[in-house]
Amino acid sequence: MSKANNMNTASGNKPRTIDIVRAGLAKRKASERRFKLYGKIAIGLGLLFLLLLFGSIAGNGYTAFVQTYVKLDVHIDADRIDPAGNRDPKELSRADYGGLVKASLREMFPEVNSRREKRQLYRLASTGASYQIREMVLADPDLIGQKLSLWVPADDEIDMLMKGHIDRKSAEDDRRVKDNQIAWVDRLVSEERIEKRFNTIFFTAGDSRDPELSGIWGAAAGSFFTLIVTLLLSFPIGVAAAVYLEEFAPRNKFTDIIEVNINNLAAVPSIVFGLLGLAVFINFFGMPRSAPIVGGLVLTLMTLPTIIIASRAALKSVPPSIREAALGIGASPMQAMIYHVLPLAMPGMLTGTIIGMAQALGESAPLLMIGMVAFIVDIPQGAFDPSTVLPVQIYLWADSPERAFVERTSAAIMVLLAFLITMNALAVMLRKRFERRW
Amino acid sequence: METIDESNITEMDKPMVEKPELPSASSKVDREDRATVGETMVDDPRMSCRDVNVYYGENHAIHDVNLDIGRNEVIAMIGPSGCGKSTFLRCLNRMNDTIDICRVTGSITLDDEDINHKKIDVVPLRAQVSMVFQKPNPFPKSIYENVAFGPRIHGLADKKADLEEIVVTSLKKAGLWDEVKDRLDQPGTGLSGGQQQRLCIARTIAVGPEVILMDEPCSALDPIATAKIEDLIDELRQQYTICIVTHSMQQAARVSQRTAYFHLGDLIEVGDTDRIFTNPRHKLTEDYITGRFG
């Protein structure tokens, strides 16, 4: 260092480059640190909001994965459900199973007398209890006449009480669960006749007006069929369009216009695609309302630009030397494409497709227009059955007044997020797998 | 090769004869004179180019090139960067078709057939006149697949055994067999640079071309790999006609029988390699080969 200084003085007034560099070094490093800090702050903020989002959703929704069940001693009274005694399935399916549930509740709480109190008592068990008994009896008519000990879902209000979402200290008029109901529930708790269990209904049932009977499966199946239709249509069409535009189409005004319009299409609000679907697919072609096939078609229109743009970028990133190598030994442009360029562009294309699919999965606005917002209880069995989709189900539940739908909304969001994460993980996996083929 | 000199010098020297009469420092053709000097024509050429002009949009890249490419000869094309030697090479199997703005005029014939004719399909043309590129560009597939691709797309082998035969002979011809015979299923991109380039040559040979165009095949390689490729070129000459573009004059001197010197889109001088390097007739050629360029 001292030697350098000596040399500096020796060379006269002209400062050496190294001294100038050293003088400015601290400033340079400081700005570098500052820049890194900005980046860290940005990532930190992003993570914070993500955590906040996930935290609040999970915090609201995790209770929906359990459901309160009540144990009833039901006497399958032959006089009530099969007075004729011929076990005719038609008669059996029409019988008054609700009466059995009510009877067993009355039996449990014999002190309840007034009509008003009885009505409150009957509200302890879900209306689903009678369906459950009906299914059991229809499956096995020998149960008639027996006395069964059954776990049936509790009513959603009782469920809320058990989960602590209802404040017992508030005035009786302010809550949906009355004092006497609370007393009954407390007695059931002490008798161990009420407990929380994993909520299988939520994962196996379709929508319902009763929160405790409503499930996500119908919407998930609808989403699945819609996405299958979207994938089957948009991937081949998108890739074919991208390949043609990128590799074969002449560069002229016409292809320029097409390119600009594809980019424009990517920016069109999705509800417009919904209107288009309503006008063209449903009104003109007469396709069924609320059906995944129409939803898939609409989402295909919406996803195509994403896939085309991503696929073209992927094709562009394939080094031209590969094309030249193939062409140089006499491959036709088509052969160069199929054997070499397409496999190399595939990871990028798949990533674009899955991102498009993830967008389509989360899309609700266009589907509202084509009637997928209808209240549908049955689980769709195919792409032509009426159904709804996950985001629309979330919208429907978020709109419902019952307290129990709040947690179900959050739970449905969690299911949707799980699907999205799975799809993105799949995208990463596929990309890695294909890239390993050198 | 052997018969070229006598027959052509007399013919081609005629237009030149007047030029040296002009006052010039040496007996060389002046650097301002852009007419081609030397023996552009050969007897019974494999390919012959007449008045070839290439335009990139407005840019006139190659001016009126006349050049014959003989049978079983190695012709080297040398010249400073941007002189149009690669562009000219790419005309010979219409690789310039892939560039939208590129336009080629004049006639280029392969065995007396105009390759720029509308009726000529580039696919069989390129199977006949194949190209090896500057940067080794093996396909990101196995070594076997790299070599098998050409025969497969052209339908050269009906049976799997035939295809294997072609792959093995091509690799042997390219001098790569001993190095890769145990790992044909490994990726071609995993080879070293020199091996990759020989793989590319094997891939080209596998198609059974008659003319091989090489665009600076050794520019990305070290001297040892370069020496291997040069030996290979010398051997391949027995069967193929080879046009090689190179930056290295030593390489041109080592591998070629004829040399063509390009300068700013003009073909300045063509001739027997020995003659060009020992006794260039054009001032520009002399400047270039003596390293006094500029």
CSV table of C-alpha atoms in Angstrom, one decimal, chain B:
chain,number,residue,atom,x,y,z
B,1,MET,CA,-7.4,-31.9,-59.8
B,2,GLU,CA,-4.3,-32.9,-61.7
B,3,THR,CA,-5.7,-31.8,-65.1
B,4,ILE,CA,-7.2,-28.5,-63.9
B,5,ASP,CA,-4.2,-26.2,-64.1
B,6,GLU,CA,-3.1,-26.6,-67.7
B,7,SER,CA,-6.5,-26.4,-69.3
B,8,ASN,CA,-7.8,-23.5,-67.2
B,9,ILE,CA,-5.0,-21.2,-66.8
B,10,THR,CA,-4.8,-20.5,-70.5
B,11,GLU,CA,-8.5,-20.0,-70.7
B,12,MET,CA,-8.9,-17.8,-67.6
B,13,ASP,CA,-5.8,-15.8,-68.0
B,14,LYS,CA,-7.0,-14.1,-71.1
B,15,PRO,CA,-9.1,-11.4,-69.5
B,16,MET,CA,-6.4,-10.9,-67.0
B,17,VAL,CA,-3.7,-10.5,-69.5
B,18,GLU,CA,-4.5,-6.9,-70.1
B,19,LYS,CA,-4.6,-6.0,-66.5
B,20,PRO,CA,-1.0,-6.7,-65.6
B,21,GLU,CA,-0.1,-4.4,-68.4
B,22,LEU,CA,-1.4,-1.5,-66.4
B,23,PRO,CA,1.3,0.2,-64.3
B,24,SER,CA,1.4,-1.4,-61.0
B,25,ALA,CA,4.0,-1.5,-58.2
B,26,SER,CA,4.4,-5.2,-58.6
B,27,SER,CA,3.3,-7.5,-61.3
B,28,LYS,CA,0.2,-8.1,-59.2
B,29,VAL,CA,-3.4,-7.2,-60.1
B,30,ASP,CA,-4.2,-3.9,-58.5
B,31,ARG,CA,-6.3,-4.0,-55.3
B,32,GLU,CA,-9.0,-1.9,-56.9
B,33,ASP,CA,-9.7,-4.4,-59.6
B,34,ARG,CA,-12.4,-6.7,-58.5
B,35,ALA,CA,-12.6,-9.1,-61.5
B,36,THR,CA,-11.8,-12.7,-60.5
B,37,VAL,CA,-8.3,-13.7,-61.1
B,38,GLY,CA,-7.3,-17.4,-61.6
B,39,GLU,CA,-8.8,-20.6,-62.7
B,40,THR,CA,-12.5,-20.5,-61.9
B,41,MET,CA,-13.5,-23.3,-64.2
B,42,VAL,CA,-12.6,-27.0,-64.1
B,43,ASP,CA,-13.3,-29.9,-66.4
B,44,ASP,CA,-16.4,-31.8,-65.7
B,45,PRO,CA,-17.4,-29.8,-62.6
B,46,ARG,CA,-19.7,-31.2,-59.9
B,47,MET,CA,-21.2,-27.9,-59.3
B,48,SER,CA,-20.8,-24.7,-61.2
B,49,CYS,CA,-21.9,-21.2,-60.3
B,50,ARG,CA,-22.4,-18.5,-62.9
B,51,ASP,CA,-23.0,-14.8,-62.0
B,52,VAL,CA,-24.2,-15.6,-58.5
B,53,ASN,CA,-25.5,-12.5,-56.7
B,54,VAL,CA,-26.9,-12.6,-53.2
B,55,TYR,CA,-28.8,-9.8,-51.6
B,56,TYR,CA,-29.9,-9.4,-48.0
B,57,GLY,CA,-32.7,-7.0,-48.4
B,58,GLU,CA,-31.0,-3.9,-49.9
B,59,ASN,CA,-27.6,-5.2,-49.0
B,60,HIS,CA,-25.7,-6.6,-52.0
B,61,ALA,CA,-23.7,-9.3,-50.2
B,62,ILE,CA,-22.1,-11.2,-53.1
B,63,HIS,CA,-21.3,-9.8,-56.5
B,64,ASP,CA,-21.2,-11.9,-59.7
B,65,VAL,CA,-19.4,-14.9,-58.5
B,66,ASN,CA,-18.3,-17.5,-61.1
B,67,LEU,CA,-16.9,-20.7,-59.6
B,68,ASP,CA,-16.7,-24.3,-60.5
B,69,ILE,CA,-16.4,-27.1,-57.9
B,70,GLY,CA,-14.7,-30.1,-59.2
B,71,ARG,CA,-15.2,-33.8,-58.4
B,72,ASN,CA,-13.5,-35.3,-55.4
B,73,GLU,CA,-11.7,-32.1,-54.6
B,74,VAL,CA,-11.5,-30.0,-51.5
B,75,ILE,CA,-12.1,-26.4,-52.2
B,76,ALA,CA,-11.3,-23.9,-49.5
B,77,MET,CA,-12.9,-20.5,-49.3
B,78,ILE,CA,-10.9,-18.0,-47.4
B,79,GLY,CA,-11.2,-14.3,-46.7
B,80,PRO,CA,-11.7,-11.8,-44.0
B,81,SER,CA,-14.8,-11.7,-41.8
B,82,GLY,CA,-17.9,-10.5,-43.6
B,83,CYS,CA,-16.5,-11.3,-47.1
B,84,GLY,CA,-19.4,-13.4,-48.0
B,85,LYS,CA,-17.7,-16.8,-48.1
B,86,SER,CA,-20.3,-18.4,-45.7
B,87,THR,CA,-23.1,-16.8,-47.6
B,88,PHE,CA,-21.8,-18.2,-50.8
B,89,LEU,CA,-21.4,-21.7,-49.2
B,90,ARG,CA,-25.0,-21.5,-48.1
B,91,CYS,CA,-26.2,-20.8,-51.6
B,92,LEU,CA,-24.9,-24.2,-52.7
B,93,ASN,CA,-27.6,-26.2,-50.9
B,94,ARG,CA,-30.1,-23.3,-50.6
B,95,MET,CA,-29.7,-22.9,-46.9
B,96,ASN,CA,-30.3,-19.3,-47.6
B,97,ASP,CA,-33.9,-20.1,-48.2
B,98,THR,CA,-34.4,-20.2,-44.5
B,99,ILE,CA,-33.5,-16.5,-44.3
B,100,ASP,CA,-36.6,-14.5,-45.3
B,101,ILE,CA,-34.9,-11.4,-46.7
B,102,CYS,CA,-32.2,-13.3,-48.6
B,103,ARG,CA,-32.4,-13.4,-52.4
B,104,VAL,CA,-30.1,-15.3,-54.7
B,105,THR,CA,-29.8,-14.7,-58.5
B,106,GLY,CA,-27.6,-16.3,-61.1
B,107,SER,CA,-27.3,-20.0,-61.9
B,108,ILE,CA,-25.9,-22.7,-59.6
B,109,THR,CA,-25.9,-26.1,-61.2
B,110,LEU,CA,-25.3,-29.5,-59.6
B,111,ASP,CA,-24.5,-32.0,-62.3
B,112,ASP,CA,-25.9,-29.6,-64.9
B,113,GLU,CA,-29.2,-29.1,-63.1
B,114,ASP,CA,-30.1,-25.7,-61.8
B,115,ILE,CA,-30.7,-26.0,-58.1
B,116,ASN,CA,-32.5,-22.7,-57.9
B,117,HIS,CA,-35.1,-23.9,-60.4
B,118,LYS,CA,-38.7,-23.8,-59.2
B,119,LYS,CA,-39.1,-27.5,-59.7
B,120,ILE,CA,-36.1,-28.4,-57.6
B,121,ASP,CA,-37.1,-29.6,-54.1
B,122,VAL,CA,-34.7,-28.6,-51.4
B,123,VAL,CA,-35.1,-31.8,-49.5
B,124,PRO,CA,-33.4,-34.1,-52.0
B,125,LEU,CA,-31.0,-31.3,-52.9
B,126,ARG,CA,-29.8,-31.1,-49.3
B,127,ALA,CA,-29.6,-34.8,-49.0
B,128,GLN,CA,-27.2,-34.6,-51.9
B,129,VAL,CA,-25.4,-31.4,-50.8
B,130,SER,CA,-25.3,-31.6,-47.0
B,131,MET,CA,-23.9,-29.1,-44.6
B,132,VAL,CA,-21.7,-29.2,-41.5
B,133,PHE,CA,-21.9,-26.0,-39.5
B,134,GLN,CA,-19.5,-23.8,-37.7
B,135,LYS,CA,-20.6,-24.5,-34.2
B,136,PRO,CA,-21.0,-28.3,-33.5
B,137,ASN,CA,-24.7,-28.7,-33.3
B,138,PRO,CA,-25.6,-32.2,-32.4
B,139,PHE,CA,-29.2,-32.9,-31.7
B,140,PRO,CA,-30.0,-33.2,-28.0
B,141,LYS,CA,-30.5,-36.9,-28.4
B,142,SER,CA,-28.3,-40.0,-28.2
B,143,ILE,CA,-25.3,-40.4,-30.4
B,144,TYR,CA,-27.0,-43.2,-32.2
B,145,GLU,CA,-30.1,-41.1,-32.8
B,146,ASN,CA,-28.0,-38.2,-34.1
B,147,VAL,CA,-26.5,-40.3,-36.8
B,148,ALA,CA,-29.7,-42.3,-37.5
B,149,PHE,CA,-31.8,-39.3,-38.0
B,150,GLY,CA,-30.8,-38.6,-41.6
B,151,PRO,CA,-31.1,-42.1,-42.9
B,152,ARG,CA,-34.4,-42.5,-41.1
B,153,ILE,CA,-36.1,-39.4,-42.5
B,154,HIS,CA,-34.9,-40.2,-46.0
B,155,GLY,CA,-36.0,-43.8,-45.6
B,156,LEU,CA,-32.5,-45.2,-46.4
B,157,ALA,CA,-32.8,-48.2,-44.2
B,158,ASP,CA,-35.8,-50.5,-44.1
B,159,LYS,CA,-34.6,-52.7,-41.3
B,160,LYS,CA,-33.2,-51.9,-38.0
B,161,ALA,CA,-30.0,-53.8,-38.8
B,162,ASP,CA,-29.5,-51.8,-42.0
B,163,LEU,CA,-29.9,-48.6,-40.0
B,164,GLU,CA,-27.4,-49.8,-37.5
B,165,GLU,CA,-25.0,-50.7,-40.3
B,166,ILE,CA,-25.2,-47.1,-41.6
B,167,VAL,CA,-24.7,-45.6,-38.2
B,168,VAL,CA,-21.6,-47.7,-37.6
B,169,THR,CA,-20.0,-47.1,-41.0
B,170,SER,CA,-20.7,-43.4,-40.7
B,171,LEU,CA,-19.2,-43.2,-37.3
B,172,LYS,CA,-16.2,-45.2,-38.5
B,173,LYS,CA,-15.8,-42.9,-41.5
B,174,ALA,CA,-15.9,-39.9,-39.2
B,175,GLY,CA,-13.2,-41.5,-37.1
B,176,LEU,CA,-15.4,-41.4,-34.0
B,177,TRP,CA,-16.4,-45.1,-33.7
B,178,ASP,CA,-13.6,-46.1,-31.4
B,179,GLU,CA,-14.4,-43.3,-29.0
B,180,VAL,CA,-18.1,-43.8,-28.8
B,181,LYS,CA,-18.8,-47.4,-29.6
B,182,ASP,CA,-19.6,-48.2,-26.0
B,183,ARG,CA,-21.9,-45.3,-25.4
B,184,LEU,CA,-24.1,-44.9,-28.4
B,185,ASP,CA,-27.1,-44.3,-26.2
B,186,GLN,CA,-25.4,-41.4,-24.4
B,187,PRO,CA,-26.4,-37.8,-25.3
B,188,GLY,CA,-24.5,-36.4,-28.3
B,189,THR,CA,-24.2,-33.1,-26.5
B,190,GLY,CA,-22.1,-34.8,-23.8
B,191,LEU,CA,-19.2,-35.3,-26.1
B,192,SER,CA,-16.2,-32.9,-26.3
B,193,GLY,CA,-16.3,-30.1,-28.9
B,194,GLY,CA,-14.1,-32.0,-31.4
B,195,GLN,CA,-16.1,-35.2,-30.9
B,196,GLN,CA,-19.3,-33.3,-31.4
B,197,GLN,CA,-18.1,-31.9,-34.7
B,198,ARG,CA,-17.1,-35.3,-35.9
B,199,LEU,CA,-20.5,-36.5,-34.8
B,200,CYS,CA,-22.0,-33.8,-36.9
B,201,ILE,CA,-19.8,-35.0,-39.8
B,202,ALA,CA,-20.9,-38.6,-39.2
B,203,ARG,CA,-24.5,-37.4,-39.2
B,204,THR,CA,-23.9,-35.7,-42.6
B,205,ILE,CA,-22.1,-38.7,-44.1
B,206,ALA,CA,-24.9,-41.0,-43.0
B,207,VAL,CA,-27.2,-39.4,-45.4
B,208,GLY,CA,-24.9,-40.4,-48.2
B,209,PRO,CA,-24.4,-37.0,-49.8
B,210,GLU,CA,-22.2,-36.3,-52.8
B,211,VAL,CA,-21.1,-32.8,-51.8
B,212,ILE,CA,-20.3,-31.8,-48.2
B,213,LEU,CA,-20.3,-28.1,-47.3
B,214,MET,CA,-18.4,-27.2,-44.2
B,215,ASP,CA,-18.8,-23.8,-42.7
B,216,GLU,CA,-15.7,-23.2,-40.6
B,217,PRO,CA,-15.9,-26.6,-39.0
B,218,CYS,CA,-12.9,-26.2,-36.8
B,219,SER,CA,-13.3,-22.6,-35.6
B,220,ALA,CA,-14.6,-23.8,-32.2
B,221,LEU,CA,-12.1,-26.5,-31.7
B,222,ASP,CA,-8.6,-26.9,-30.2
B,223,PRO,CA,-5.6,-27.7,-32.4
B,224,ILE,CA,-5.7,-31.5,-31.7
B,225,ALA,CA,-9.4,-31.8,-32.5
B,226,THR,CA,-8.7,-29.6,-35.6
B,227,ALA,CA,-6.0,-31.9,-36.7
B,228,LYS,CA,-8.3,-34.9,-36.5
B,229,ILE,CA,-11.0,-33.2,-38.5
B,230,GLU,CA,-8.4,-32.2,-41.1
B,231,ASP,CA,-7.2,-35.8,-41.5
B,232,LEU,CA,-10.8,-36.8,-41.8
B,233,ILE,CA,-11.5,-34.2,-44.5
B,234,ASP,CA,-8.5,-35.5,-46.4
B,235,GLU,CA,-9.9,-39.1,-46.2
B,236,LEU,CA,-13.4,-38.1,-47.1
B,237,ARG,CA,-12.1,-36.5,-50.3
B,238,GLN,CA,-11.8,-39.9,-51.9
B,239,GLN,CA,-15.6,-40.2,-51.9
B,240,TYR,CA,-17.0,-36.7,-51.6
B,241,THR,CA,-16.6,-33.3,-52.9
B,242,ILE,CA,-16.0,-30.9,-50.1
B,243,CYS,CA,-16.3,-27.2,-49.9
B,244,ILE,CA,-14.8,-25.8,-46.7
B,245,VAL,CA,-15.0,-22.2,-45.5
B,246,THR,CA,-12.2,-21.4,-43.1
B,247,HIS,CA,-10.6,-18.6,-41.3
B,248,SER,CA,-7.3,-20.3,-41.0
B,249,MET,CA,-5.1,-20.0,-44.0
B,250,GLN,CA,-2.9,-22.8,-42.7
B,251,GLN,CA,-5.9,-25.0,-42.7
B,252,ALA,CA,-6.8,-24.1,-46.2
B,253,ALA,CA,-3.2,-24.8,-47.2
B,254,ARG,CA,-3.3,-28.2,-45.5
B,255,VAL,CA,-6.6,-29.6,-46.6
B,256,SER,CA,-7.6,-28.1,-49.9
B,257,GLN,CA,-6.5,-28.6,-53.5
B,258,ARG,CA,-8.1,-25.4,-54.7
B,259,THR,CA,-8.6,-22.1,-52.8
B,260,ALA,CA,-11.0,-19.3,-53.5
B,261,TYR,CA,-10.3,-15.9,-51.9
B,262,PHE,CA,-13.3,-13.7,-51.2
B,263,HIS,CA,-13.1,-10.0,-50.3
B,264,LEU,CA,-16.2,-7.8,-49.5
B,265,GLY,CA,-18.5,-9.9,-51.6
B,266,ASP,CA,-16.2,-10.4,-54.5
B,267,LEU,CA,-14.5,-13.6,-55.5
B,268,ILE,CA,-11.0,-12.1,-55.9
B,269,GLU,CA,-8.8,-15.1,-56.8
B,270,VAL,CA,-9.2,-18.8,-57.4
B,271,GLY,CA,-6.6,-21.3,-58.0
B,272,ASP,CA,-4.5,-24.2,-57.1
B,273,THR,CA,-3.9,-24.0,-53.4
B,274,ASP,CA,-0.1,-24.3,-53.7
B,275,ARG,CA,-0.1,-21.6,-56.3
B,276,ILE,CA,-2.3,-19.2,-54.3
B,277,PHE,CA,-0.2,-19.4,-51.2
B,278,THR,CA,3.1,-19.3,-53.0
B,279,ASN,CA,2.4,-16.9,-55.9
B,280,PRO,CA,-0.8,-15.0,-55.5
B,281,ARG,CA,-1.6,-12.9,-58.5
B,282,HIS,CA,-3.9,-10.4,-56.9
B,283,LYS,CA,-2.6,-7.7,-54.6
B,284,LEU,CA,-5.5,-8.3,-52.1
B,285,THR,CA,-4.8,-12.0,-52.0
B,286,GLU,CA,-1.2,-11.4,-51.3
B,287,ASP,CA,-2.0,-8.9,-48.6
B,288,TYR,CA,-4.3,-11.3,-46.9
B,289,ILE,CA,-2.2,-14.4,-47.0
B,290,THR,CA,0.9,-12.6,-45.9
B,291,GLY,CA,-1.1,-11.1,-43.0
B,292,ARG,CA,-0.5,-7.6,-44.2
B,293,PHE,CA,-4.2,-7.0,-44.5
B,294,GLY,CA,-5.7,-3.6,-44.1
